Amino acid sequence: MTTTAPAPTGTKRASATGAARPRRRPRVLHKGSIAILLAPFGILFALFYVLPIIFAIGQSLLVVRREGTFGKAELVFGGLSQYALVFQNEAFWASMLRMLAFGVVQVPIMLGLALLFALLLDSPLLKGKRFFRLAFFVPYAVPGVIAAIMWGSLFSPNLSPFTALTEKVDFLGADLVLWSIANVVTWVYVGYNMLIIYSSLLSIPSEIYEAARLDGAGQFRIAWSIKIPLVRPAIVMTAIFSIIGTLQLLAEPQVFRSFSSAVTSTFTPNMTVYATASIPNSNLAAAFSVVLAVTTFVLSFGFMKWMQKKGNA
């Protein structure tokens, strides 16, 4: 009796695997056209972003040296001596702490209001959406300087029409002037952040809401369990923009200097940079700017990483 042994499957698999060709990387077509389209952005980015950073770093490493009282001033390499002055400047670090306190309080309130307004505009129960959309966004169309002048006049006992209130509450005093400025910033930028979050809400497929309603979910449940989690990337982005904007605050407190003596020339980090450059001491101002930029990057990048870990947990 003759039997036929089956062919070893392992050999076939091995040969089939060995014969498999390595994957090729997809070819990028029209590289020249892509380079031409990206060239304007690349050139402008290098001219107005990269080169100023390099120039500022270079300036921060120089010091002015004079020989004698009336000697000619010349720039020489000073190493990290300007940065030593930055870290010894108590007013600068006090302004940093002031802005951190400002951001911890003002940013959550502003983004909370922006989220609330965006949810209201996205709600099918709200009537007159065009009016409210315009009303929420109009303050952002007002320049920050004009908004600061307007609110500063309202807070001033000598200029405000609400003298009964401003005489009792010193909005421009040392204890409240920071939060008066926070009120201006919140009033201006709530609409801008609301628009970003609202645009993200509009991109959510309506089928998700319909399925939730079939399951018996109400408007509040849909907003809390569906809308807010899905617009989380937009909220994180607006939070990062707000962190950067907080540390760069300049126009509003600069205007408030004409209304309140509590706002000094070193009230915010950017005001310290501006005042130092006006002395003029552009090299020390450059060192202040570099430290401020690094601090801003660390805080915003750290917040982004923290939110990513929190989202993956």
PDB file of C-alpha atoms in Angstrom:
ATOM      1  CA  MET A   1       0.000   0.000   0.000  1.00  0.00           C
ATOM      2  CA  THR A   2       1.396   3.325  -1.004  1.00  0.00           C
ATOM      3  CA  THR A   3       0.818   6.518   1.050  1.00  0.00           C
ATOM      4  CA  THR A   4       1.566  10.074   0.038  1.00  0.00           C
ATOM      5  CA  ALA A   5       2.958  12.394   2.729  1.00  0.00           C
ATOM      6  CA  PRO A   6       1.567  15.949   2.742  1.00  0.00           C
ATOM      7  CA  ALA A   7       3.969  18.689   1.802  1.00  0.00           C
ATOM      8  CA  PRO A   8       5.330  20.592   4.834  1.00  0.00           C
ATOM      9  CA  THR A   9       3.326  23.772   5.235  1.00  0.00           C
ATOM     10  CA  GLY A  10       6.120  25.479   7.158  1.00  0.00           C
ATOM     11  CA  THR A  11       8.353  25.354   4.091  1.00  0.00           C
ATOM     12  CA  LYS A  12       5.672  26.924   1.951  1.00  0.00           C
ATOM     13  CA  ARG A  13       5.088  29.688   4.455  1.00  0.00           C
ATOM     14  CA  ALA A  14       8.789  30.343   4.784  1.00  0.00           C
ATOM     15  CA  SER A  15       9.242  30.514   1.045  1.00  0.00           C
ATOM     16  CA  ALA A  16       6.212  32.755   0.688  1.00  0.00           C
ATOM     17  CA  THR A  17       7.511  35.054   3.412  1.00  0.00           C
ATOM     18  CA  GLY A  18      10.958  35.103   1.920  1.00  0.00           C
ATOM     19  CA  ALA A  19       9.571  35.950  -1.467  1.00  0.00           C
ATOM     20  CA  ALA A  20       7.618  38.923  -0.111  1.00  0.00           C
ATOM     21  CA  ARG A  21       8.982  42.176  -1.403  1.00  0.00           C
ATOM     22  CA  PRO A  22       9.855  45.008   1.003  1.00  0.00           C
ATOM     23  CA  ARG A  23       7.404  47.870   1.040  1.00  0.00           C
ATOM     24  CA  ARG A  24       8.386  50.870  -0.969  1.00  0.00           C
ATOM     25  CA  ARG A  25       8.020  54.361   0.350  1.00  0.00           C
ATOM     26  CA  PRO A  26       5.341  56.310  -1.482  1.00  0.00           C
ATOM     27  CA  ARG A  27       6.789  58.675  -4.012  1.00  0.00           C
ATOM     28  CA  VAL A  28       6.167  62.364  -3.482  1.00  0.00           C
ATOM     29  CA  LEU A  29       5.066  63.837  -6.772  1.00  0.00           C
ATOM     30  CA  HIS A  30       5.584  67.419  -7.867  1.00  0.00           C
ATOM     31  CA  LYS A  31       8.307  68.183  -5.333  1.00  0.00           C
ATOM     32  CA  GLY A  32       9.227  71.302  -7.247  1.00  0.00           C
ATOM     33  CA  SER A  33       5.683  72.668  -7.117  1.00  0.00           C
ATOM     34  CA  ILE A  34       5.447  71.966  -3.392  1.00  0.00           C
ATOM     35  CA  ALA A  35       8.737  73.771  -2.798  1.00  0.00           C
ATOM     36  CA  ILE A  36       7.544  76.784  -4.800  1.00  0.00           C
ATOM     37  CA  LEU A  37       4.290  76.973  -2.830  1.00  0.00           C
ATOM     38  CA  LEU A  38       6.087  76.684   0.516  1.00  0.00           C
ATOM     39  CA  ALA A  39       8.872  79.116  -0.386  1.00  0.00           C
ATOM     40  CA  PRO A  40       6.986  82.364   0.450  1.00  0.00           C
ATOM     41  CA  PHE A  41       6.026  81.068   3.886  1.00  0.00           C
ATOM     42  CA  GLY A  42       9.533  79.725   4.515  1.00  0.00           C
ATOM     43  CA  ILE A  43      11.176  83.009   3.535  1.00  0.00           C
ATOM     44  CA  LEU A  44       8.818  85.138   5.647  1.00  0.00           C
ATOM     45  CA  PHE A  45       9.099  82.724   8.580  1.00  0.00           C
ATOM     46  CA  ALA A  46      12.891  82.911   8.445  1.00  0.00           C
ATOM     47  CA  LEU A  47      12.982  86.705   8.050  1.00  0.00           C
ATOM     48  CA  PHE A  48      10.434  87.658  10.694  1.00  0.00           C
ATOM     49  CA  TYR A  49      10.702  84.794  13.185  1.00  0.00           C
ATOM     50  CA  VAL A  50      13.934  82.815  13.035  1.00  0.00           C
ATOM     51  CA  LEU A  51      16.347  85.673  12.312  1.00  0.00           C
ATOM     52  CA  PRO A  52      14.938  88.000  15.038  1.00  0.00           C
ATOM     53  CA  ILE A  53      15.346  85.191  17.575  1.00  0.00           C
ATOM     54  CA  ILE A  54      18.943  84.627  16.514  1.00  0.00           C
ATOM     55  CA  PHE A  55      19.587  88.383  16.580  1.00  0.00           C
ATOM     56  CA  ALA A  56      18.059  88.729  20.072  1.00  0.00           C
ATOM     57  CA  ILE A  57      20.175  85.865  21.411  1.00  0.00           C
ATOM     58  CA  GLY A  58      23.269  87.435  19.871  1.00  0.00           C
ATOM     59  CA  GLN A  59      22.463  90.854  21.349  1.00  0.00           C
ATOM     60  CA  SER A  60      21.919  89.333  24.789  1.00  0.00           C
ATOM     61  CA  LEU A  61      25.514  88.080  24.794  1.00  0.00           C
ATOM     62  CA  LEU A  62      26.980  91.565  24.256  1.00  0.00           C
ATOM     63  CA  VAL A  63      27.756  94.335  26.736  1.00  0.00           C
ATOM     64  CA  VAL A  64      28.588  98.016  26.290  1.00  0.00           C
ATOM     65  CA  ARG A  65      32.094  98.986  27.338  1.00  0.00           C
ATOM     66  CA  ARG A  66      33.407 102.541  27.738  1.00  0.00           C
ATOM     67  CA  GLU A  67      36.916 103.721  28.481  1.00  0.00           C
ATOM     68  CA  GLY A  68      36.622 106.634  30.889  1.00  0.00           C
ATOM     69  CA  THR A  69      33.600 108.823  31.551  1.00  0.00           C
ATOM     70  CA  PHE A  70      33.426 110.285  28.064  1.00  0.00           C
ATOM     71  CA  GLY A  71      34.960 107.364  26.230  1.00  0.00           C
ATOM     72  CA  LYS A  72      33.432 105.945  23.094  1.00  0.00           C
ATOM     73  CA  ALA A  73      30.972 103.121  23.748  1.00  0.00           C
ATOM     74  CA  GLU A  74      31.633  99.815  22.033  1.00  0.00           C
ATOM     75  CA  LEU A  75      29.902  96.458  22.077  1.00  0.00           C
ATOM     76  CA  VAL A  76      32.007  93.538  23.261  1.00  0.00           C
ATOM     77  CA  PHE A  77      31.239  89.923  24.030  1.00  0.00           C
ATOM     78  CA  GLY A  78      30.062  89.626  27.616  1.00  0.00           C
ATOM     79  CA  GLY A  79      29.080  85.978  27.836  1.00  0.00           C
ATOM     80  CA  LEU A  80      26.206  85.359  30.223  1.00  0.00           C
ATOM     81  CA  SER A  81      26.678  88.563  32.212  1.00  0.00           C
ATOM     82  CA  GLN A  82      23.372  90.012  30.959  1.00  0.00           C
ATOM     83  CA  TYR A  83      21.560  86.855  32.061  1.00  0.00           C
ATOM     84  CA  ALA A  84      23.135  87.187  35.495  1.00  0.00           C
ATOM     85  CA  LEU A  85      21.558  90.646  35.729  1.00  0.00           C
ATOM     86  CA  VAL A  86      18.214  89.193  34.636  1.00  0.00           C
ATOM     87  CA  PHE A  87      18.213  86.576  37.387  1.00  0.00           C
ATOM     88  CA  GLN A  88      19.205  89.236  39.936  1.00  0.00           C
ATOM     89  CA  ASN A  89      16.369  91.565  38.889  1.00  0.00           C
ATOM     90  CA  GLU A  90      13.671  91.170  41.543  1.00  0.00           C
ATOM     91  CA  ALA A  91      11.171  93.396  39.730  1.00  0.00           C
ATOM     92  CA  PHE A  92      11.245  91.169  36.647  1.00  0.00           C
ATOM     93  CA  TRP A  93      10.564  87.990  38.617  1.00  0.00           C
ATOM     94  CA  ALA A  94       7.885  89.744  40.644  1.00  0.00           C
ATOM     95  CA  SER A  95       6.164  90.612  37.357  1.00  0.00           C
ATOM     96  CA  MET A  96       6.502  86.961  36.287  1.00  0.00           C
ATOM     97  CA  LEU A  97       4.771  85.781  39.467  1.00  0.00           C
ATOM     98  CA  ARG A  98       2.113  88.464  38.999  1.00  0.00           C
ATOM     99  CA  MET A  99       1.345  87.192  35.510  1.00  0.00           C
ATOM    100  CA  LEU A 100       1.269  83.582  36.689  1.00  0.00           C
ATOM    101  CA  ALA A 101      -1.341  84.528  39.303  1.00  0.00           C
ATOM    102  CA  PHE A 102      -3.172  86.478  36.599  1.00  0.00           C
ATOM    103  CA  GLY A 103      -3.211  83.444  34.291  1.00  0.00           C
ATOM    104  CA  VAL A 104      -4.279  80.951  36.959  1.00  0.00           C
ATOM    105  CA  VAL A 105      -7.394  83.024  37.685  1.00  0.00           C
ATOM    106  CA  GLN A 106      -8.201  84.800  34.421  1.00  0.00           C
ATOM    107  CA  VAL A 107      -7.579  82.071  31.826  1.00  0.00           C
ATOM    108  CA  PRO A 108     -10.001  79.467  33.292  1.00  0.00           C
ATOM    109  CA  ILE A 109     -12.718  82.123  33.706  1.00  0.00           C
ATOM    110  CA  MET A 110     -12.254  83.379  30.142  1.00  0.00           C
ATOM    111  CA  LEU A 111     -12.222  79.904  28.585  1.00  0.00           C
ATOM    112  CA  GLY A 112     -15.149  78.803  30.745  1.00  0.00           C
ATOM    113  CA  LEU A 113     -17.217  81.724  29.455  1.00  0.00           C
ATOM    114  CA  ALA A 114     -16.055  81.049  25.885  1.00  0.00           C
ATOM    115  CA  LEU A 115     -17.117  77.399  26.186  1.00  0.00           C
ATOM    116  CA  LEU A 116     -20.474  78.385  27.704  1.00  0.00           C
ATOM    117  CA  PHE A 117     -21.195  80.901  24.928  1.00  0.00           C
ATOM    118  CA  ALA A 118     -20.155  78.382  22.243  1.00  0.00           C
ATOM    119  CA  LEU A 119     -22.486  75.750  23.711  1.00  0.00           C
ATOM    120  CA  LEU A 120     -25.324  78.292  23.826  1.00  0.00           C
ATOM    121  CA  LEU A 121     -24.807  79.185  20.162  1.00  0.00           C
ATOM    122  CA  ASP A 122     -24.761  75.495  19.250  1.00  0.00           C
ATOM    123  CA  SER A 123     -27.917  74.733  21.206  1.00  0.00           C
ATOM    124  CA  PRO A 124     -31.116  74.281  19.155  1.00  0.00           C
ATOM    125  CA  LEU A 125     -33.053  75.964  21.973  1.00  0.00           C
ATOM    126  CA  LEU A 126     -31.392  79.381  21.497  1.00  0.00           C
ATOM    127  CA  LYS A 127     -33.275  81.929  19.396  1.00  0.00           C
ATOM    128  CA  GLY A 128     -31.630  84.861  17.625  1.00  0.00           C
ATOM    129  CA  LYS A 129     -28.274  83.134  17.108  1.00  0.00           C
ATOM    130  CA  ARG A 130     -27.029  85.758  14.652  1.00  0.00           C
ATOM    131  CA  PHE A 131     -27.520  88.520  17.188  1.00  0.00           C
ATOM    132  CA  PHE A 132     -25.768  86.649  20.004  1.00  0.00           C
ATOM    133  CA  ARG A 133     -22.935  85.504  17.729  1.00  0.00           C
ATOM    134  CA  LEU A 134     -22.266  89.127  16.789  1.00  0.00           C
ATOM    135  CA  ALA A 135     -22.701  90.354  20.376  1.00  0.00           C
ATOM    136  CA  PHE A 136     -20.194  87.816  21.715  1.00  0.00           C
ATOM    137  CA  PHE A 137     -17.608  88.560  19.023  1.00  0.00           C
ATOM    138  CA  VAL A 138     -17.848  92.379  18.749  1.00  0.00           C
ATOM    139  CA  PRO A 139     -15.565  93.092  21.769  1.00  0.00           C
ATOM    140  CA  TYR A 140     -12.703  91.294  19.984  1.00  0.00           C
ATOM    141  CA  ALA A 141     -13.085  93.722  17.077  1.00  0.00           C
ATOM    142  CA  VAL A 142     -12.323  96.591  19.463  1.00  0.00           C
ATOM    143  CA  PRO A 143      -8.545  97.250  19.620  1.00  0.00           C
ATOM    144  CA  GLY A 144      -7.023  96.388  22.977  1.00  0.00           C
ATOM    145  CA  VAL A 145      -5.829  99.955  23.564  1.00  0.00           C
ATOM    146  CA  ILE A 146      -9.318 101.375  22.952  1.00  0.00           C
ATOM    147  CA  ALA A 147     -10.857  98.750  25.234  1.00  0.00           C
ATOM    148  CA  ALA A 148      -8.340  99.583  27.972  1.00  0.00           C
ATOM    149  CA  ILE A 149      -9.089 103.317  27.682  1.00  0.00           C
ATOM    150  CA  MET A 150     -12.827 102.656  27.829  1.00  0.00           C
ATOM    151  CA  TRP A 151     -12.652 100.381  30.879  1.00  0.00           C
ATOM    152  CA  GLY A 152     -10.039 102.575  32.558  1.00  0.00           C
ATOM    153  CA  SER A 153     -12.421 105.518  32.254  1.00  0.00           C
ATOM    154  CA  LEU A 154     -15.250 103.435  33.725  1.00  0.00           C
ATOM    155  CA  PHE A 155     -13.060 102.416  36.670  1.00  0.00           C
ATOM    156  CA  SER A 156     -11.740 105.938  37.320  1.00  0.00           C
ATOM    157  CA  PRO A 157     -13.634 107.876  40.042  1.00  0.00           C
ATOM    158  CA  ASN A 158     -13.011 111.125  38.164  1.00  0.00           C
ATOM    159  CA  LEU A 159     -14.276 109.904  34.783  1.00  0.00           C
ATOM    160  CA  SER A 160     -16.740 107.111  35.453  1.00  0.00           C
ATOM    161  CA  PRO A 161     -20.494 107.734  35.264  1.00  0.00           C
ATOM    162  CA  PHE A 162     -20.826 105.202  38.095  1.00  0.00           C
ATOM    163  CA  THR A 163     -19.218 107.393  40.748  1.00  0.00           C
ATOM    164  CA  ALA A 164     -21.279 105.887  43.564  1.00  0.00           C
ATOM    165  CA  LEU A 165     -19.601 102.542  42.891  1.00  0.00           C
ATOM    166  CA  THR A 166     -16.077 103.711  42.023  1.00  0.00           C
ATOM    167  CA  GLU A 167     -15.878 105.844  45.180  1.00  0.00           C
ATOM    168  CA  LYS A 168     -16.632 102.804  47.327  1.00  0.00           C
ATOM    169  CA  VAL A 169     -14.535 100.260  45.413  1.00  0.00           C
ATOM    170  CA  ASP A 170     -11.042 101.297  44.325  1.00  0.00           C
ATOM    171  CA  PHE A 171     -10.792  99.363  41.068  1.00  0.00           C
ATOM    172  CA  LEU A 172      -7.505 101.109  40.226  1.00  0.00           C
ATOM    173  CA  GLY A 173      -5.859 100.589  43.609  1.00  0.00           C
ATOM    174  CA  ALA A 174      -2.926  98.282  44.239  1.00  0.00           C
ATOM    175  CA  ASP A 175      -5.196  95.454  45.422  1.00  0.00           C
ATOM    176  CA  LEU A 176      -7.622  95.393  42.486  1.00  0.00           C
ATOM    177  CA  VAL A 177      -5.888  96.922  39.472  1.00  0.00           C
ATOM    178  CA  LEU A 178      -4.538  93.545  38.289  1.00  0.00           C
ATOM    179  CA  TRP A 179      -8.054  92.110  38.246  1.00  0.00           C
ATOM    180  CA  SER A 180      -9.409  95.233  36.579  1.00  0.00           C
ATOM    181  CA  ILE A 181      -6.940  94.557  33.775  1.00  0.00           C
ATOM    182  CA  ALA A 182      -8.044  90.905  33.809  1.00  0.00           C
ATOM    183  CA  ASN A 183     -11.605  92.122  33.277  1.00  0.00           C
ATOM    184  CA  VAL A 184     -10.523  94.020  30.156  1.00  0.00           C
ATOM    185  CA  VAL A 185      -8.607  91.049  28.740  1.00  0.00           C
ATOM    186  CA  THR A 186     -11.527  88.706  29.422  1.00  0.00           C
ATOM    187  CA  TRP A 187     -14.026  91.098  27.821  1.00  0.00           C
ATOM    188  CA  VAL A 188     -11.900  91.381  24.668  1.00  0.00           C
ATOM    189  CA  TYR A 189     -10.845  87.759  24.129  1.00  0.00           C
ATOM    190  CA  VAL A 190     -13.878  85.711  25.203  1.00  0.00           C
ATOM    191  CA  GLY A 191     -15.407  86.163  21.744  1.00  0.00           C
ATOM    192  CA  TYR A 192     -12.228  85.100  19.952  1.00  0.00           C
ATOM    193  CA  ASN A 193     -11.921  81.884  21.962  1.00  0.00           C
ATOM    194  CA  MET A 194     -15.658  81.285  21.667  1.00  0.00           C
ATOM    195  CA  LEU A 195     -15.352  81.392  17.872  1.00  0.00           C
ATOM    196  CA  ILE A 196     -12.624  78.718  17.878  1.00  0.00           C
ATOM    197  CA  ILE A 197     -14.627  76.399  20.141  1.00  0.00           C
ATOM    198  CA  TYR A 198     -17.853  77.050  18.231  1.00  0.00           C
ATOM    199  CA  SER A 199     -16.145  76.177  14.934  1.00  0.00           C
ATOM    200  CA  SER A 200     -15.048  72.890  16.492  1.00  0.00           C
ATOM    201  CA  LEU A 201     -18.630  72.207  17.630  1.00  0.00           C
ATOM    202  CA  LEU A 202     -19.922  72.721  14.090  1.00  0.00           C
ATOM    203  CA  SER A 203     -17.607  69.965  12.820  1.00  0.00           C
ATOM    204  CA  ILE A 204     -19.223  67.291  15.038  1.00  0.00           C
ATOM    205  CA  PRO A 205     -21.479  64.980  12.947  1.00  0.00           C
ATOM    206  CA  SER A 206     -25.178  65.432  13.726  1.00  0.00           C
ATOM    207  CA  GLU A 207     -25.660  61.638  13.694  1.00  0.00           C
ATOM    208  CA  ILE A 208     -23.930  61.481  17.092  1.00  0.00           C
ATOM    209  CA  TYR A 209     -26.537  63.806  18.598  1.00  0.00           C
ATOM    210  CA  GLU A 210     -29.391  61.871  16.995  1.00  0.00           C
ATOM    211  CA  ALA A 211     -28.095  58.602  18.436  1.00  0.00           C
ATOM    212  CA  ALA A 212     -27.782  60.193  21.875  1.00  0.00           C
ATOM    213  CA  ARG A 213     -31.362  61.507  21.711  1.00  0.00           C
ATOM    214  CA  LEU A 214     -32.616  58.039  20.775  1.00  0.00           C
ATOM    215  CA  ASP A 215     -30.912  56.768  23.923  1.00  0.00           C
ATOM    216  CA  GLY A 216     -32.844  59.335  25.943  1.00  0.00           C
ATOM    217  CA  ALA A 217     -30.069  61.919  26.485  1.00  0.00           C
ATOM    218  CA  GLY A 218     -31.171  65.502  27.102  1.00  0.00           C
ATOM    219  CA  GLN A 219     -29.449  68.722  26.025  1.00  0.00           C
ATOM    220  CA  PHE A 220     -27.362  68.980  29.185  1.00  0.00           C
ATOM    221  CA  ARG A 221     -26.228  65.355  28.927  1.00  0.00           C
ATOM    222  CA  ILE A 222     -25.326  65.773  25.265  1.00  0.00           C
ATOM    223  CA  ALA A 223     -23.317  68.912  26.029  1.00  0.00           C
ATOM    224  CA  TRP A 224     -21.484  67.370  28.984  1.00  0.00           C
ATOM    225  CA  SER A 225     -20.819  63.864  27.639  1.00  0.00           C
ATOM    226  CA  ILE A 226     -20.472  64.476  23.893  1.00  0.00           C
ATOM    227  CA  LYS A 227     -19.800  68.082  22.952  1.00  0.00           C
ATOM    228  CA  ILE A 228     -17.246  69.047  25.599  1.00  0.00           C
ATOM    229  CA  PRO A 229     -15.079  65.889  25.186  1.00  0.00           C
ATOM    230  CA  LEU A 230     -15.091  66.268  21.382  1.00  0.00           C
ATOM    231  CA  VAL A 231     -14.028  69.935  21.472  1.00  0.00           C
ATOM    232  CA  ARG A 232     -11.268  69.227  23.991  1.00  0.00           C
ATOM    233  CA  PRO A 233      -8.482  69.794  21.384  1.00  0.00           C
ATOM    234  CA  ALA A 234      -9.906  73.251  20.636  1.00  0.00           C
ATOM    235  CA  ILE A 235     -10.061  74.072  24.348  1.00  0.00           C
ATOM    236  CA  VAL A 236      -6.430  72.968  24.790  1.00  0.00           C
ATOM    237  CA  MET A 237      -5.368  75.106  21.823  1.00  0.00           C
ATOM    238  CA  THR A 238      -7.126  78.199  23.188  1.00  0.00           C
ATOM    239  CA  ALA A 239      -5.568  77.544  26.603  1.00  0.00           C
ATOM    240  CA  ILE A 240      -2.075  77.450  25.071  1.00  0.00           C
ATOM    241  CA  PHE A 241      -2.750  80.682  23.175  1.00  0.00           C
ATOM    242  CA  SER A 242      -3.994  82.239  26.420  1.00  0.00           C
ATOM    243  CA  ILE A 243      -0.874  81.184  28.348  1.00  0.00           C
ATOM    244  CA  ILE A 244       1.318  82.768  25.689  1.00  0.00           C
ATOM    245  CA  GLY A 245      -0.821  85.913  25.613  1.00  0.00           C
ATOM    246  CA  THR A 246      -0.773  86.249  29.405  1.00  0.00           C
ATOM    247  CA  LEU A 247       3.015  86.361  29.596  1.00  0.00           C
ATOM    248  CA  GLN A 248       3.108  88.802  26.657  1.00  0.00           C
ATOM    249  CA  LEU A 249       0.583  91.226  28.190  1.00  0.00           C
ATOM    250  CA  LEU A 250       1.588  94.816  27.392  1.00  0.00           C
ATOM    251  CA  ALA A 251      -1.028  97.107  25.830  1.00  0.00           C
ATOM    252  CA  GLU A 252      -3.700  96.982  28.538  1.00  0.00           C
ATOM    253  CA  PRO A 253      -1.428  97.570  31.582  1.00  0.00           C
ATOM    254  CA  GLN A 254       0.520 100.203  29.639  1.00  0.00           C
ATOM    255  CA  VAL A 255      -2.720 102.144  29.109  1.00  0.00           C
ATOM    256  CA  PHE A 256      -3.734 101.642  32.746  1.00  0.00           C
ATOM    257  CA  ARG A 257      -0.551 103.450  33.833  1.00  0.00           C
ATOM    258  CA  SER A 258      -2.287 106.717  32.953  1.00  0.00           C
ATOM    259  CA  PHE A 259      -5.191 105.800  35.262  1.00  0.00           C
ATOM    260  CA  SER A 260      -3.408 104.196  38.211  1.00  0.00           C
ATOM    261  CA  SER A 261      -0.094 104.790  39.957  1.00  0.00           C
ATOM    262  CA  ALA A 262      -0.178 101.146  41.080  1.00  0.00           C
ATOM    263  CA  VAL A 263       0.798 100.071  37.555  1.00  0.00           C
ATOM    264  CA  THR A 264       4.553 100.594  37.357  1.00  0.00           C
ATOM    265  CA  SER A 265       6.915 100.327  34.409  1.00  0.00           C
ATOM    266  CA  THR A 266       7.780  96.771  35.505  1.00  0.00           C
ATOM    267  CA  PHE A 267       4.213  95.619  36.140  1.00  0.00           C
ATOM    268  CA  THR A 268       4.434  92.835  33.522  1.00  0.00           C
ATOM    269  CA  PRO A 269       7.478  91.081  31.991  1.00  0.00           C
ATOM    270  CA  ASN A 270       6.885  92.718  28.612  1.00  0.00           C
ATOM    271  CA  MET A 271       6.663  96.150  30.249  1.00  0.00           C
ATOM    272  CA  THR A 272      10.025  95.439  31.889  1.00  0.00           C
ATOM    273  CA  VAL A 273      11.495  94.625  28.477  1.00  0.00           C
ATOM    274  CA  TYR A 274       9.968  97.783  26.987  1.00  0.00           C
ATOM    275  CA  ALA A 275      11.210 100.010  29.824  1.00  0.00           C
ATOM    276  CA  THR A 276      14.711  98.510  29.692  1.00  0.00           C
ATOM    277  CA  ALA A 277      14.960  98.982  25.932  1.00  0.00           C
ATOM    278  CA  SER A 278      13.839 102.614  26.337  1.00  0.00           C
ATOM    279  CA  ILE A 279      16.720 103.501  28.717  1.00  0.00           C
ATOM    280  CA  PRO A 280      18.260 102.490  26.227  1.00  0.00           C
ATOM    281  CA  ASN A 281      19.799  99.138  27.163  1.00  0.00           C
ATOM    282  CA  SER A 282      18.843  96.914  24.264  1.00  0.00           C
ATOM    283  CA  ASN A 283      21.269  94.151  25.249  1.00  0.00           C
ATOM    284  CA  LEU A 284      19.749  93.653  28.685  1.00  0.00           C
ATOM    285  CA  ALA A 285      16.280  93.952  27.131  1.00  0.00           C
ATOM    286  CA  ALA A 286      17.244  91.174  24.709  1.00  0.00           C
ATOM    287  CA  ALA A 287      18.274  88.979  27.641  1.00  0.00           C
ATOM    288  CA  PHE A 288      14.932  89.682  29.334  1.00  0.00           C
ATOM    289  CA  SER A 289      13.179  88.750  26.083  1.00  0.00           C
ATOM    290  CA  VAL A 290      15.055  85.463  25.712  1.00  0.00           C
ATOM    291  CA  VAL A 291      14.272  84.433  29.292  1.00  0.00           C
ATOM    292  CA  LEU A 292      10.630  85.409  28.793  1.00  0.00           C
ATOM    293  CA  ALA A 293      10.440  83.417  25.543  1.00  0.00           C
ATOM    294  CA  VAL A 294      11.976  80.322  27.148  1.00  0.00           C
ATOM    295  CA  THR A 295       9.606  80.586  30.123  1.00  0.00           C
ATOM    296  CA  THR A 296       6.624  80.934  27.790  1.00  0.00           C
ATOM    297  CA  PHE A 297       7.726  77.904  25.770  1.00  0.00           C
ATOM    298  CA  VAL A 298       8.285  75.756  28.864  1.00  0.00           C
ATOM    299  CA  LEU A 299       4.897  76.627  30.368  1.00  0.00           C
ATOM    300  CA  SER A 300       2.900  76.169  27.150  1.00  0.00           C
ATOM    301  CA  PHE A 301       4.740  72.979  26.131  1.00  0.00           C
ATOM    302  CA  GLY A 302       4.449  71.583  29.658  1.00  0.00           C
ATOM    303  CA  PHE A 303       0.711  72.318  29.707  1.00  0.00           C
ATOM    304  CA  MET A 304       0.269  70.607  26.332  1.00  0.00           C
ATOM    305  CA  LYS A 305       2.147  67.478  27.485  1.00  0.00           C
ATOM    306  CA  TRP A 306       0.180  67.406  30.739  1.00  0.00           C
ATOM    307  CA  MET A 307      -3.101  67.536  28.836  1.00  0.00           C
ATOM    308  CA  GLN A 308      -1.921  64.759  26.504  1.00  0.00           C
ATOM    309  CA  LYS A 309      -1.071  62.494  29.442  1.00  0.00           C
ATOM    310  CA  LYS A 310      -4.365  63.344  31.103  1.00  0.00           C
ATOM    311  CA  GLY A 311      -6.231  62.499  27.898  1.00  0.00           C
ATOM    312  CA  ASN A 312      -4.440  59.155  27.495  1.00  0.00           C
ATOM    313  CA  ALA A 313      -4.995  58.166  31.140  1.00  0.00           C
TER     314      ALA A 313
END
